[in-house]
Every structure is written in C-alpha cells, then in structure tokens.
Short mmCIF file of C-alpha atoms and ligand atoms in Angstrom, two decimals:
data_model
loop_
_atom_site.label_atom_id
_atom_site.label_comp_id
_atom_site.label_asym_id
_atom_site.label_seq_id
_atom_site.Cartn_x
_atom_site.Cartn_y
_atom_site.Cartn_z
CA UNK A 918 176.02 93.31 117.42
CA UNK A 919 172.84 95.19 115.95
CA UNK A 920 169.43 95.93 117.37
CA UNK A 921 167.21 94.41 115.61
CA UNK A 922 164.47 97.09 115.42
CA UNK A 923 162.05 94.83 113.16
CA UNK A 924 161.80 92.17 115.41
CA UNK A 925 159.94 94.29 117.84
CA UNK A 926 158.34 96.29 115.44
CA UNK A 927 158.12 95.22 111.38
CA UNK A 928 155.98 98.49 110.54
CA UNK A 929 159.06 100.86 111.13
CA UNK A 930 159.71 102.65 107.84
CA UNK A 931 162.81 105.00 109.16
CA UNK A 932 164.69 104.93 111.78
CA UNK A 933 168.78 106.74 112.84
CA UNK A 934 171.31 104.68 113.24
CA UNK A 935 174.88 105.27 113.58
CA UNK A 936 177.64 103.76 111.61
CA UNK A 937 179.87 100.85 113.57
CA UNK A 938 181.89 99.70 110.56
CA UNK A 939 182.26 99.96 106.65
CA UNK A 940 183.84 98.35 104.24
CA UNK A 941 183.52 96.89 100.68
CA UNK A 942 180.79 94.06 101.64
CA UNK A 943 178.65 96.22 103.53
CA UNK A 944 177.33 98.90 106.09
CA UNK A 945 176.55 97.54 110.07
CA UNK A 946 174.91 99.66 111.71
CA UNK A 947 174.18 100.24 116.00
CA UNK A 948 170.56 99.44 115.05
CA UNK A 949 168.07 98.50 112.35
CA UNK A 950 165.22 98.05 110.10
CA UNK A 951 166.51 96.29 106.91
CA UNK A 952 165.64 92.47 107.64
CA UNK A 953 168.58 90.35 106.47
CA UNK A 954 167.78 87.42 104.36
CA UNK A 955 166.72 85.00 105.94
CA UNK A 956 164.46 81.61 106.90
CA UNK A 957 163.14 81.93 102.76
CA UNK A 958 162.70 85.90 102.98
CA UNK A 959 164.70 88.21 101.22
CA UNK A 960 166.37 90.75 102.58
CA UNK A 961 165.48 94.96 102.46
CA UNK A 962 166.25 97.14 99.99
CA UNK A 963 166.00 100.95 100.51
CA UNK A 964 168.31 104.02 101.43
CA UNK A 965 170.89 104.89 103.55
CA UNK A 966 170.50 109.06 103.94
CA UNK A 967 173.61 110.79 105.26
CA UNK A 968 173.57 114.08 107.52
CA UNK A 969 174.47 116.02 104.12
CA UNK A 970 171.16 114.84 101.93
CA UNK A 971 173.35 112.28 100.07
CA UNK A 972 171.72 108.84 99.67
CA UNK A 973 173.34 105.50 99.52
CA UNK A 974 171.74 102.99 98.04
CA UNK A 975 171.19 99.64 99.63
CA UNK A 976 170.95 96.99 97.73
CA UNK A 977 170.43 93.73 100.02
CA UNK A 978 170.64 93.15 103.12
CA UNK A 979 172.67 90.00 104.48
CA UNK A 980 173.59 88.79 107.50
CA UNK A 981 177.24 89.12 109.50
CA UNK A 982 179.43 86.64 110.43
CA UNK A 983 178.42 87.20 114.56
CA UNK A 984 174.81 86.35 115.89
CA UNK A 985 172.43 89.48 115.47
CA UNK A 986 175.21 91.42 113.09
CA UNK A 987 173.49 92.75 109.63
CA UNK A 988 175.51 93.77 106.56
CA UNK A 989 173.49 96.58 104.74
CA UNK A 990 174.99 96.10 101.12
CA UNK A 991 175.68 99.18 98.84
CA UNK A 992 175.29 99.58 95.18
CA UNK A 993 178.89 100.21 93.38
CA UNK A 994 180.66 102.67 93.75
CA UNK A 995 179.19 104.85 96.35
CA UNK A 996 180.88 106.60 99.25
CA UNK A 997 181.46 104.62 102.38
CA UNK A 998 180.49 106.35 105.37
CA UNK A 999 182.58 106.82 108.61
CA UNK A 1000 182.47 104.88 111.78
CA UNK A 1001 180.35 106.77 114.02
CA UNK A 1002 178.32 109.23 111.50
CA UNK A 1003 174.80 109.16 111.83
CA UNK A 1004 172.43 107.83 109.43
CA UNK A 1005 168.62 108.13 108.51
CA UNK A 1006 167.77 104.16 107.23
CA UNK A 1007 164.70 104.07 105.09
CA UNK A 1008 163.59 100.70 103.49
CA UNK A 1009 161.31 100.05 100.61
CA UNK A 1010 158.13 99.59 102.43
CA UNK A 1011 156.21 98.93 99.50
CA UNK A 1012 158.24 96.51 98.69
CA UNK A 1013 158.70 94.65 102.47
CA UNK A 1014 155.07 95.21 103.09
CA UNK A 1015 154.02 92.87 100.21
CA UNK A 1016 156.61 90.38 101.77
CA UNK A 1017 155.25 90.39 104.84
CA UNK A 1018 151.99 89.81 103.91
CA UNK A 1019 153.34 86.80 101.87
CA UNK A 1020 155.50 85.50 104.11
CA UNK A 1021 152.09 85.66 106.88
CA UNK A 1022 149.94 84.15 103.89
CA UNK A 1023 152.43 81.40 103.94
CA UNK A 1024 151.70 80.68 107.39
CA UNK A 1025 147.55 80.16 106.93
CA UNK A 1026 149.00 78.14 104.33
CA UNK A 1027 151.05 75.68 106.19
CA UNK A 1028 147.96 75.50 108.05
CA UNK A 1029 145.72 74.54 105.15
CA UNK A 1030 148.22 71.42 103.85
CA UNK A 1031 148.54 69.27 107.13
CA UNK A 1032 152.39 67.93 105.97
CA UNK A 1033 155.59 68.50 107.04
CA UNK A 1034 157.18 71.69 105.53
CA UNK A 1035 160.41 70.98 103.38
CA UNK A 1036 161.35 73.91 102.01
CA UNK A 1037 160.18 77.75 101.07
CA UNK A 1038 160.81 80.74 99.79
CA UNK A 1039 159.44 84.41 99.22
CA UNK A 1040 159.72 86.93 96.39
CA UNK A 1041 158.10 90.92 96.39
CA UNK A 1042 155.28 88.81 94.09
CA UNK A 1043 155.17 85.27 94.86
CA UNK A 1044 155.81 82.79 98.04
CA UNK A 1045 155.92 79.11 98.18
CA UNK A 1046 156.19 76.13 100.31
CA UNK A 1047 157.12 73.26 99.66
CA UNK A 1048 155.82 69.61 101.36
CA UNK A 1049 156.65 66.19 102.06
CA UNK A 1050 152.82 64.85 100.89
CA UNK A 1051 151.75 63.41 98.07
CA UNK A 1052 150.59 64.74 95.10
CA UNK A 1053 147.21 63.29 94.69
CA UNK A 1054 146.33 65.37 98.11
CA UNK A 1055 147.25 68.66 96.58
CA UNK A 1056 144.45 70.26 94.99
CA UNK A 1057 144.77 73.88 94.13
CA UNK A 1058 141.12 75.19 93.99
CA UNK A 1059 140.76 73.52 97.55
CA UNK A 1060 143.59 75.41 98.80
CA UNK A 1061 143.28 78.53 97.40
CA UNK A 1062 139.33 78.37 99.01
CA UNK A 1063 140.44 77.33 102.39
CA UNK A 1064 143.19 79.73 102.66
CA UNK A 1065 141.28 82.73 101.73
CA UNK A 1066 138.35 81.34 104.16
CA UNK A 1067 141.22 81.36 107.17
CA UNK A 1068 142.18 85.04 105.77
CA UNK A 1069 138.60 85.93 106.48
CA UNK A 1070 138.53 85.54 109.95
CA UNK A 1071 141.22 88.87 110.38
CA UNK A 1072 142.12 87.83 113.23
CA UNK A 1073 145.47 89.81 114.92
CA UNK A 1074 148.80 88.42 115.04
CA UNK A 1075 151.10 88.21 118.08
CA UNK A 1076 154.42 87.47 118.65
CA UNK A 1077 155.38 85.00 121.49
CA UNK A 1078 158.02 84.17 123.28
CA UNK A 1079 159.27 80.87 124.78
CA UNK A 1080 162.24 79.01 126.66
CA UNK A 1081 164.41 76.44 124.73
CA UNK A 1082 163.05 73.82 127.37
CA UNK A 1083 159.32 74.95 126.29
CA UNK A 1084 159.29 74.27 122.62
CA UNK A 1085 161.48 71.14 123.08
CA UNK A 1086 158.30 69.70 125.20
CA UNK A 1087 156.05 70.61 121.91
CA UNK A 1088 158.09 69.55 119.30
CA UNK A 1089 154.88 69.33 116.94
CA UNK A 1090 155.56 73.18 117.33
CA UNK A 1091 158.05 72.96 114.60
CA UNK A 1092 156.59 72.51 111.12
CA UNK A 1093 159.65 73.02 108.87
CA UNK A 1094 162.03 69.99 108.63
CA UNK A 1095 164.83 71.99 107.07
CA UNK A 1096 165.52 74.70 109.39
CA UNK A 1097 165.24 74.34 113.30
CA UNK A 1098 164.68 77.59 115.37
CA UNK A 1099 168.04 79.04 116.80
CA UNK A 1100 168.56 77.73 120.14
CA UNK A 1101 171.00 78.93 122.58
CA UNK A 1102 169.56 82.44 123.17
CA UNK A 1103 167.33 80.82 125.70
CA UNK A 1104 164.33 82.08 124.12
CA UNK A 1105 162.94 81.47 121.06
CA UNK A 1106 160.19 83.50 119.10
CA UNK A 1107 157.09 82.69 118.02
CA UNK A 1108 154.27 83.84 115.17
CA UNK A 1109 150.78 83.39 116.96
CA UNK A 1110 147.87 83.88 114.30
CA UNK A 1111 145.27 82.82 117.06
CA UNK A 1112 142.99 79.84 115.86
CA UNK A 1113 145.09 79.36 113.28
CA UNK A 1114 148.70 79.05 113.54
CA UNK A 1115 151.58 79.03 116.20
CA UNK A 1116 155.07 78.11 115.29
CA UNK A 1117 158.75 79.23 115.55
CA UNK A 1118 159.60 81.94 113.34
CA UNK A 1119 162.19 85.06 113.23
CA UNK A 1120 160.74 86.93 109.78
CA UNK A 1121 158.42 90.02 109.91
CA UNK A 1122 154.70 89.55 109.92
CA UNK A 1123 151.33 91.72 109.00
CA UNK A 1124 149.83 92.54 112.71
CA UNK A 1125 146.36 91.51 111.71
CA UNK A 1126 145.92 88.91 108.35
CA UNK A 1127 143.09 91.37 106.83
CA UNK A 1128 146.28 93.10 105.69
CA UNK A 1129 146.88 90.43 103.36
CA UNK A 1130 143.30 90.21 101.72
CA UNK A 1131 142.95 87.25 100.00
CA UNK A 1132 145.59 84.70 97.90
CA UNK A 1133 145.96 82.94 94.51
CA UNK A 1134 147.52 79.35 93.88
CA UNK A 1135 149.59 80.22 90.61
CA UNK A 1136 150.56 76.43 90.35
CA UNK A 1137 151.60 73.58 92.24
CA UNK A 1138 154.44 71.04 90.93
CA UNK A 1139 156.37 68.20 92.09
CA UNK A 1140 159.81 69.28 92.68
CA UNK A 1141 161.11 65.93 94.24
CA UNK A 1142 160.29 62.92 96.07
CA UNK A 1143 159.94 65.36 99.46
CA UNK A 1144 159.11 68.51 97.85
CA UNK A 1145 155.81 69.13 96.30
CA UNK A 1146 155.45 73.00 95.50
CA UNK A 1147 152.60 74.76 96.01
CA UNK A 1148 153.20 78.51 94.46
CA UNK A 1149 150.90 81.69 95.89
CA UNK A 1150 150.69 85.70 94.77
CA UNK A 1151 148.79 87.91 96.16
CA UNK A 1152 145.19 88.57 95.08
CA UNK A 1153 145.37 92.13 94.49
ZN1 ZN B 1463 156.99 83.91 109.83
#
C-alpha cells in the first residue's frame, strides 16, 4: 500500500520515499507523487534519484495489483534499488502540469455539452471526451466560445469528499457511463469547480482554472453510434 501524495496535493514536484519492493515490472514505493494511469490520464514520467546522485529513469507509472499500490516503471536496464533505500522522486512537472490543466479543461467541458460522457482520454498536448449526443448538436466554434467563457470566470477548485450512501442519493453526480467511482472505501472524492462543475473524480487538477488559460477544439468526429469525439489542446 502507497500514500498517495498527489491526491492531497497535485503541485508536489519532489518528494523521499523509501523503497518497499523491486523487481523487473517496477519500483513501489512507501509514498508518492507519480500518478498512475488512470480514469483517461496517463501516468508520470520523471526520476528516481538514489542517495549516491545516480538517477533512474521512470518511464510510466502503472498501477499494482492491490488497491492504492503504484508500480513506478524503469527504463531498461538500469539498477534496481534495494528494499528499504531511500529515494528522492521527481516527476516531469512540465509535462503533468499541462495534463492537469487538460484533464481540468475537460471538466468545463463536460459542462459545456449537456450528454452523457462515454469515453475520454488525455495526452501532454491534447484531451478528449467523448458523448452519447448527436452530431447535429456538436458545433465546435460554440464550444470552443463557451468553454473559454467558463475558463474566464477563474474560479478555485476544491476537492470534496463524500460517503458511498451520499453520491448514491445524487446519482446525476456521475457523468461518465463507462467508469463508476470506486466504492467500498466509504468515501469517494470529488472535483468541485464552483458554479461550474462537481463530479466524482480521482485524477489531479489545476487549483484555480486561470491556470489553464483558454482552449482550442482541434476537431470533433463521430467515432460510433455512442461516441461522438470532441478533441481539445491547449491555447498556448
Ligand atoms: Zn478530474
């Protein structure tokens, strides 16, 4: 089991951690900052430094087989480190900071096409959703113009949490039809972009959406009878 450091706080760049176990498909750690991949975001790349200088490189970051265990996954060929040595864990934040402000762009977004969510995904320079709508109600221009107005507004983003028994009374709570929020824990967490946008969600968000200026629709195409695409980048 791993703390989760990003859940708490997405902005840490570094961080120690020690070593719990090592083998050939990857590094887990006490604690940490790589996100694993996960509900359409990808997970961190970045560096693993060891007490003697020596980097190793990290190449993804997956999750475990057990709840809350991460697998920080090395390039070839490097060293494995030992159970119990300590670690300094530095991600690409250049690189997880554009995510983030993606993956909170895609939530003004879901906010902008009033239709159930059917799929997603987010790259370092692109994020889309997909919906169950039809076409003819899609227009990009529109879109892109009510998005950005949302953006405007930079309001701060909060994280909430509630019981199982809460979100099962608000059901409307829960936009995406693939992928139900774990239940179980007894709590689940929520994205609160006040005015805006509340719903379920585990990834790591911008703590205010002036971070993510304003957004592009690069294209929008019908990728199934459910699935209509609409594809955004990042204006700057
Ligand atoms: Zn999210």
């Amino acid at each position: 089991m791993t703390e989760l450091l990003f859940r708490d706080d997405a902005y840490l760049q570094s961080a120690t951690a020690q070593v719990v176990a090592a083998d050939a498909r990857g590094i887990e750690l006490d604690r940490t900052i790589f996100y694993p991949l996960g509900g359409g975001q990808p997970g961190d790349i970045g560096l693993l430094l060891r007490a003697s200088g020596e980097p190793l490189t990290v190449t993804d970051t997956r999750r475990g087989e057990s709840a809350n265990s991460v697998l920080h996954v090395l390039a070839p060929a490097q060293t494995l480190p030992e159970p119990g040595e300590s670690l300094t864990l530095q991600i690409d934040w250049a690189r997880r900071h554009r995510l983030m402000r993606l993956h909170t762009a895609l939530h003004v977004l879901s906010c902008v096409v009033r239709a159930p969510v059917s799929g997603g995904n987010i790259a370092p320079d692109r994020g889309r959703l997909d919906f169950d709508i039809d076409m003819s109600l899609l227009d990009a221009k529109r879109i892109e113009e009510q998005t950005n107005e949302l953006l405007a507004r930079e309001v701060a983003t909060a994280t909430v949490w509630i019981t199982d028994a809460e979100l099962d009374a608000q059901p409307e709570l829960v936009k995406t039809m693939s992928v139900q929020p774990p239940r179980g824990a007894g709590r689940i967490r929520l994205l609160e972009i006040p005015g805006i946008d509340l719903q379920p969600c585990g990834g790591t968000h911008v703590r205010n959406i002036a971070e993510i200026g304003a957004i592009r629709v690069l294209r929008i195409r019908n990728e199934g009878k459910r699935n209509k695409r609409v594809e955004i980048a990042l204006a700057d």
